[in-house]
mmCIF file of C-alpha atoms and ligand atoms in Angstrom:
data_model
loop_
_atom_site.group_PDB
_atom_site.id
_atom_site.type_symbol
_atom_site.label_atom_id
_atom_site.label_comp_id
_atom_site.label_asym_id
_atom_site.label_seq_id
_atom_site.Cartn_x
_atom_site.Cartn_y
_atom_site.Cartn_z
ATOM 1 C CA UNK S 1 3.528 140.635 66.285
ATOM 2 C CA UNK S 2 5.276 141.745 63.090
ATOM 3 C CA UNK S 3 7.133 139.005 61.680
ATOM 4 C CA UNK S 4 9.534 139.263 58.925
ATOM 5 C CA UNK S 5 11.601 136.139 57.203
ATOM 6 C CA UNK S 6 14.810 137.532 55.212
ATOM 7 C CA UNK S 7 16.869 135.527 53.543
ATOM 8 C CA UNK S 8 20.765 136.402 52.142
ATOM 9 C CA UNK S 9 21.321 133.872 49.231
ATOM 10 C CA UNK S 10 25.251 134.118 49.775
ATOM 11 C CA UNK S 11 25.039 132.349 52.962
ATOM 12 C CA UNK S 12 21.820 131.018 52.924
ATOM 13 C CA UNK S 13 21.336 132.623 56.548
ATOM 14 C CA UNK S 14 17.575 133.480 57.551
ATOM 15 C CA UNK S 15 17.267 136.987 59.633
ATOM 16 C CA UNK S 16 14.555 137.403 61.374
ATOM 17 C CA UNK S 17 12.454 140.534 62.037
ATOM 18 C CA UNK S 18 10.145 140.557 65.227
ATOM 19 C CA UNK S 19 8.464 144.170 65.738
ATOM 20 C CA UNK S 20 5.738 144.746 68.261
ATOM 21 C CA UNK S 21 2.809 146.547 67.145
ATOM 22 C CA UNK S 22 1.433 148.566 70.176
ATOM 23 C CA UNK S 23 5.058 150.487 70.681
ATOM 24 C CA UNK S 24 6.736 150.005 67.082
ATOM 25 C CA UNK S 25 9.992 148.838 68.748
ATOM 26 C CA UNK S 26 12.135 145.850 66.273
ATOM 27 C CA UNK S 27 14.332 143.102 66.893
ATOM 28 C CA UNK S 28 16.372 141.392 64.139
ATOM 29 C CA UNK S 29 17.969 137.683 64.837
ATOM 30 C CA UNK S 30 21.038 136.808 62.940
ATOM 31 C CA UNK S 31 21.780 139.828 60.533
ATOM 32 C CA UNK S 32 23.848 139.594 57.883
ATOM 33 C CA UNK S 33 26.908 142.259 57.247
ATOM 34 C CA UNK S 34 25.787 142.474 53.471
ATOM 35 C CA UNK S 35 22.105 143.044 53.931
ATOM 36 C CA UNK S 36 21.920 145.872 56.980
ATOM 37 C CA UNK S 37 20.769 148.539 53.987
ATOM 38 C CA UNK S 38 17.665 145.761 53.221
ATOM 39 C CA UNK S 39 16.980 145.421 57.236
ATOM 40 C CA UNK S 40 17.205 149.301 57.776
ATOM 41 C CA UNK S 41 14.938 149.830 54.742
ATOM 42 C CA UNK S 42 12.589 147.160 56.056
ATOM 43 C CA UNK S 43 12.334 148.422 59.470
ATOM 44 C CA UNK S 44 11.820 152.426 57.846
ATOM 45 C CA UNK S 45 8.634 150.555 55.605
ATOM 46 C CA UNK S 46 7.440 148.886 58.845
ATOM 47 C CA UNK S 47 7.718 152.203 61.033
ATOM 48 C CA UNK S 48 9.577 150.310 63.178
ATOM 49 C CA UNK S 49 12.473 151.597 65.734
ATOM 50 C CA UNK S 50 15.208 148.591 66.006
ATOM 51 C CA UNK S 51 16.409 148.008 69.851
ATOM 52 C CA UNK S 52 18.598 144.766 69.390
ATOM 53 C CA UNK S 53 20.282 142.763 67.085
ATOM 54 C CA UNK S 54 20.305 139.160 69.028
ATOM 55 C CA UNK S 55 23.447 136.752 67.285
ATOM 56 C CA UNK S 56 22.692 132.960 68.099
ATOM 57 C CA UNK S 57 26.418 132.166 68.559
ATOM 58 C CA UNK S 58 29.407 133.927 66.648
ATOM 59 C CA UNK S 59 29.062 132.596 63.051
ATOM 60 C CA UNK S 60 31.719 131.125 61.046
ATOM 61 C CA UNK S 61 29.644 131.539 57.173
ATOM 62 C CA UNK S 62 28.811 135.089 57.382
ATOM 63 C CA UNK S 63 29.566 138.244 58.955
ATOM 64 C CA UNK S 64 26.780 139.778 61.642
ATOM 65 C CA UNK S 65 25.328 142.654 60.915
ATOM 66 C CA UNK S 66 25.002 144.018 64.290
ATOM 67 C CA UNK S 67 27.518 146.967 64.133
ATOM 68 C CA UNK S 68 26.038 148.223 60.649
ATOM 69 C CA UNK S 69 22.223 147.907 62.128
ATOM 70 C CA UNK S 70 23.848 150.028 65.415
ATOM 71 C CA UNK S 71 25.759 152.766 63.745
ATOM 72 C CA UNK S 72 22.613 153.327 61.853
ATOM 73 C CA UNK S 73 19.728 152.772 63.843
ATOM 74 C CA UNK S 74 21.091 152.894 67.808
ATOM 75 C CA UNK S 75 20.621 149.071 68.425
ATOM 76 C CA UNK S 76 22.274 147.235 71.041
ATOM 77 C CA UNK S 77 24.081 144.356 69.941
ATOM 78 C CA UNK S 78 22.801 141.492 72.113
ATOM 79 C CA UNK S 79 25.151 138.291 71.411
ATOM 80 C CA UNK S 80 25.783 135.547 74.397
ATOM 81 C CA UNK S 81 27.559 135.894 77.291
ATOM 82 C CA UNK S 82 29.816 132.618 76.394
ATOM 83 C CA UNK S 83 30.865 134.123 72.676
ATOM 84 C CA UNK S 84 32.971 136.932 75.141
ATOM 85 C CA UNK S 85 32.217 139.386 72.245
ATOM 86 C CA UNK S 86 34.053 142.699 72.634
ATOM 87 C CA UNK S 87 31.639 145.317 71.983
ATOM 88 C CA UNK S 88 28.489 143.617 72.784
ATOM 89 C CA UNK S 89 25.839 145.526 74.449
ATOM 90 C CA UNK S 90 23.577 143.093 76.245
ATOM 91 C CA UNK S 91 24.898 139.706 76.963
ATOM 92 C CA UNK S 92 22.706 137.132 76.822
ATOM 93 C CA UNK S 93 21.896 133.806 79.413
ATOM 94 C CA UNK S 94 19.245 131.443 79.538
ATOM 95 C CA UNK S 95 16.903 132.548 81.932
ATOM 96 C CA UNK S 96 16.776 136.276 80.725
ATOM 97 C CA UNK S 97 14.946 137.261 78.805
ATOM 98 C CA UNK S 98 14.862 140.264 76.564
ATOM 99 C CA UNK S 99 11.772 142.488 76.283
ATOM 100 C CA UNK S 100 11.061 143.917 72.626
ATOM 101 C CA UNK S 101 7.586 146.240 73.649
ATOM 102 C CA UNK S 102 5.540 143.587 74.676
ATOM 103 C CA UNK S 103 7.171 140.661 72.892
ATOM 104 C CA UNK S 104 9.341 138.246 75.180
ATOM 105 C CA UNK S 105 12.473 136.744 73.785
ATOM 106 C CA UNK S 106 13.750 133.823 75.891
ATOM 107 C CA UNK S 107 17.059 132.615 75.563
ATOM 108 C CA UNK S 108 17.364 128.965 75.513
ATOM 109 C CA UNK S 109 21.081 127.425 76.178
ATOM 110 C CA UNK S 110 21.354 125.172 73.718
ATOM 111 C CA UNK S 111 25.538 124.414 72.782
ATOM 112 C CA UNK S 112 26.993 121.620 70.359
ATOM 113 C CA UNK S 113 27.186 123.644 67.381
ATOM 114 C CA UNK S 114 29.291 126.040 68.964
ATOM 115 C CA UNK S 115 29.909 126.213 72.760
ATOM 116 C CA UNK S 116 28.132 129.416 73.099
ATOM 117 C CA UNK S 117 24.407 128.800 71.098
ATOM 118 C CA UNK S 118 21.625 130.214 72.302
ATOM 119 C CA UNK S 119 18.212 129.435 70.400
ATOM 120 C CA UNK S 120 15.587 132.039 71.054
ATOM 121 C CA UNK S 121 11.674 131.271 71.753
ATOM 122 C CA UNK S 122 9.113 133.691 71.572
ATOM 123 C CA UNK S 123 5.471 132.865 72.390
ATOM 124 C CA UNK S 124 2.710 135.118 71.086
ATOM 125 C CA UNK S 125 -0.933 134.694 70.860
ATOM 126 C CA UNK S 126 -0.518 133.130 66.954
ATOM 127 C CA UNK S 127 1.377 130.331 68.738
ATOM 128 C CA UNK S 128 5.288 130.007 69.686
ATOM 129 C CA UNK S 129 8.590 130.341 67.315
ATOM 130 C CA UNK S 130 11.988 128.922 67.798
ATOM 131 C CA UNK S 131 14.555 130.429 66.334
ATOM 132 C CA UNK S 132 17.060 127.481 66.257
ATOM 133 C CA UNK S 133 19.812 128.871 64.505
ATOM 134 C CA UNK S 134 22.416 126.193 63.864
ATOM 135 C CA UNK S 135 21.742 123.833 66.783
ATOM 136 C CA UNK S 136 18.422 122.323 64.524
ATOM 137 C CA UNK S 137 17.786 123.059 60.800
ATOM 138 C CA UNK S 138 14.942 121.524 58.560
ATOM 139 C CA UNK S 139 15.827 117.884 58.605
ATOM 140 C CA UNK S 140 19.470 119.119 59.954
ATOM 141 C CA UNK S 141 21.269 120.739 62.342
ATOM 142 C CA UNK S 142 24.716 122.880 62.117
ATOM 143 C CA UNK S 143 27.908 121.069 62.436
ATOM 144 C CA UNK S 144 29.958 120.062 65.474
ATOM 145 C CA UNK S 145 33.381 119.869 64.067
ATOM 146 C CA UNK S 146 34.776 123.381 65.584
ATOM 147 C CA UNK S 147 34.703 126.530 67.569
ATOM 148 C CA UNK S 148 34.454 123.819 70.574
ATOM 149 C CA UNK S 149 31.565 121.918 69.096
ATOM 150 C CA UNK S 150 30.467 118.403 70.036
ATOM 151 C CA UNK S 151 28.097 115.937 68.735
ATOM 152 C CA UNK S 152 26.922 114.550 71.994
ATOM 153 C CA UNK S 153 26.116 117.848 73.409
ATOM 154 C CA UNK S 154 24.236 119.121 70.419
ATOM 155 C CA UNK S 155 22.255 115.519 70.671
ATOM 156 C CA UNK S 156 21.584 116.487 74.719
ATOM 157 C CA UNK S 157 20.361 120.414 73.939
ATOM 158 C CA UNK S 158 17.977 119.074 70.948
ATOM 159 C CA UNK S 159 16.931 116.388 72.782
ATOM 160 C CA UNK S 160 16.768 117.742 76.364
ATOM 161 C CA UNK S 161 15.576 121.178 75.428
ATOM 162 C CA UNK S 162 14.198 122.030 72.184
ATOM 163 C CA UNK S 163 12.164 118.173 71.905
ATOM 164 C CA UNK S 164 10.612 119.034 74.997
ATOM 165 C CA UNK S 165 8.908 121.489 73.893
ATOM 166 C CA UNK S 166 5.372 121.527 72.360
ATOM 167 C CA UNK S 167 4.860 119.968 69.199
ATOM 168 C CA UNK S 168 3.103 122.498 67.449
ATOM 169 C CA UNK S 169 6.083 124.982 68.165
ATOM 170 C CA UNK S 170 7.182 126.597 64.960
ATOM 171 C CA UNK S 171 11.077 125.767 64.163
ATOM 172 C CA UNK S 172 13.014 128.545 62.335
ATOM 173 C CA UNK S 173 16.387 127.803 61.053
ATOM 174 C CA UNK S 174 19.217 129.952 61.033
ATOM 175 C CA UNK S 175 20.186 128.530 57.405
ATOM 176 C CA UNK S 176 18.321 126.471 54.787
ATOM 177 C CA UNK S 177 20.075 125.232 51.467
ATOM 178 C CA UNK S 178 16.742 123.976 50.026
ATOM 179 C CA UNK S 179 14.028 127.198 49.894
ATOM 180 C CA UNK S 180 12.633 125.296 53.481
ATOM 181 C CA UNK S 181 11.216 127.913 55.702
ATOM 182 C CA UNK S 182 10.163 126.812 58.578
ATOM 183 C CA UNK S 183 8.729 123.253 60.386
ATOM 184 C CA UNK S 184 7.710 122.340 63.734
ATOM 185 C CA UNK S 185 9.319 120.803 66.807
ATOM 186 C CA UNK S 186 6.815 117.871 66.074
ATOM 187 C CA UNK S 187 8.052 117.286 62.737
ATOM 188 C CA UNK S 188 11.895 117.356 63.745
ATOM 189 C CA UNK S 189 10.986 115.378 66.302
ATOM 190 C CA UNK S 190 9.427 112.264 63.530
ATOM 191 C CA UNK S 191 11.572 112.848 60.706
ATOM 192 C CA UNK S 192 15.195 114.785 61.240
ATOM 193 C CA UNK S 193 17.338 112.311 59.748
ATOM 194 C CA UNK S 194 19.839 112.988 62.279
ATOM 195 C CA UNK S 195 18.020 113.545 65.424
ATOM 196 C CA UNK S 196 14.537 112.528 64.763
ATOM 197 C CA UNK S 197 12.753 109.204 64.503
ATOM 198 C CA UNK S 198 14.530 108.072 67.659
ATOM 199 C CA UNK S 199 17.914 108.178 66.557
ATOM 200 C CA UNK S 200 20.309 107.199 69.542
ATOM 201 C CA UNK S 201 22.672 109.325 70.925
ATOM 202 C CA UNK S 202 25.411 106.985 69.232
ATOM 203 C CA UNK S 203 23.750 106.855 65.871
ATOM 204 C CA UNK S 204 24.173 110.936 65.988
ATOM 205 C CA UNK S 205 27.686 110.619 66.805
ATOM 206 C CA UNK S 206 28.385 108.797 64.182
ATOM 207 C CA UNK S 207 26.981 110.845 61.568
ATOM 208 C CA UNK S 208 28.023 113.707 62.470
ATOM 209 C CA UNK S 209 31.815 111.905 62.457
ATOM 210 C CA UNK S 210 31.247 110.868 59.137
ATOM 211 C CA UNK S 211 30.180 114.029 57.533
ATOM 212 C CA UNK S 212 33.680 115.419 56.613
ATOM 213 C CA UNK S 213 32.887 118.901 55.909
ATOM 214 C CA UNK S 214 35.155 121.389 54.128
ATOM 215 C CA UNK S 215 36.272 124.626 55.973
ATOM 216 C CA UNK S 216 33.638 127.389 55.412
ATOM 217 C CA UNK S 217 35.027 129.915 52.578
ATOM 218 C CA UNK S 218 35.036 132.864 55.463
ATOM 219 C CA UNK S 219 35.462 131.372 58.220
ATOM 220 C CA UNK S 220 39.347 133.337 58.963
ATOM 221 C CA UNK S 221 37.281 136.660 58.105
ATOM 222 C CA UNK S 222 33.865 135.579 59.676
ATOM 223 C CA UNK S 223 34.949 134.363 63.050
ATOM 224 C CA UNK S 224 37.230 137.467 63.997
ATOM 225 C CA UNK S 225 34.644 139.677 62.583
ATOM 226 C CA UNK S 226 32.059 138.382 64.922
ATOM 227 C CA UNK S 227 33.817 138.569 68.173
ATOM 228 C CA UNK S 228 34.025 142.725 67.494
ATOM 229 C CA UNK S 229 29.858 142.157 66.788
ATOM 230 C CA UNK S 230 30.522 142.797 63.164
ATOM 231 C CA UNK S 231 33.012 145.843 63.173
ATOM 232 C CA UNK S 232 34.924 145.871 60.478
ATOM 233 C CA UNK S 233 37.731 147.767 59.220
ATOM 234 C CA UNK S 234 37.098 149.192 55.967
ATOM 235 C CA UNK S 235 40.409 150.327 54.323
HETATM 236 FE FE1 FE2 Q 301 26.969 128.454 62.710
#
């Protein structure tokens, strides 16, 4: 598989470019409005033909790419059936998956962050990825203070479905604010400082009550934007 790791420093949101390389078809995870001329200029160097854009949930920090990388390439927006996104193409569920040539993207249901989070794995022959997005970061996770989040659920996905997984799965976060890449479900599992180490599901709770976050700079521009999959009136 053809694996790409982008990174927009204004957000400090990871994209992520799968391609297969028997039928040169793309995916990108989480694009960012600001950097669909760096995707499409990837995906031209890689020979690759994008299909989908897949969102995680409908961000509040940045603004999706999706309708840029569809105007210019003919991608279908694929963004979860629970964000009730007008102009999505494909809506996502658990239990679909999404064929990209011969790489498998399954949908994993995995709310807290936001009520409608999907994280995506994808198991190839090098081993598996999971694209977290919010729900688990490196040593983190997104917070659970809006757009219907809730501490207790996000504990119950991590815990219930992305813990259970095998330890050697690779974890890639939808943000990092440190230049971290990318760790394992095994290492989350031992050391997140919220969720890890056997934390109780009242010890998460708590910190996540505590954390008294300011509003994200975008979020009045971000959130709208997202529910149109990233079209946005230029005036
Ligand atoms: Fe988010």
């Amino acid at each position: 598989m053809i694996f790409r790791q982008l990174f927009d420093p204004e957000s400090s949101t990871y994209t992520y470019l799968l391609g297969c390389e028997q039928t040169r078809e793309g995916a990108v995870i989480d694009p960012v409005f600001e950097c669909a001329d760096r995707d499409l200029a990837l995906l031209d160097e890689l020979g690759l033909k994008l299909e989908y854009t897949l969102e995680t949930h409908i961000h509040a920090d940045h603004v999706t790419g999706a309708d840029r990388l569809r105007d210019a390439a003919g991608s279908k927006a694929a963004v979860p059936e629970k964000s009730r996104a007008h102009h999505a193409d494909v809506s996502i569920r658990e239990g679909e998956p999404l064929s990209v040539g011969t790489i498998e993207i399954l949908p994993l249901y995995v709310p807290g962050h936001t009520d409608d989070h999907h994280a995506y794995l994808v198991r190839t022959v090098d081993g598996a990825r999971l694209f977290t997005g919010d729900a688990l970061m490196i040593d983190g996770c997104g917070r659970t203070d809006f757009q219907n989040g809730d501490a207790a659920t996000l504990y119950r996905s991590v815990h219930e479905k992305l813990f259970t997984l095998p330890e050697e799965t690779l974890v890639y976060p939808g943000h990092d604010y440190q230049q971290r890449r990318v760790s394992s479900i095994g290492q989350e599992k031992a050391r997140n400082p919220r969720l890890g180490g056997g934390k109780t599901l009242e010890e998460f709770v708590a910190i996540m009550n505590g954390l008294n976050l300011p509003r994200p700079k975008k979020m009045d521009i971000a959130v709208p934007a997202n529910r149109e999959c990233g079209e946005v009136q230029i005036a």
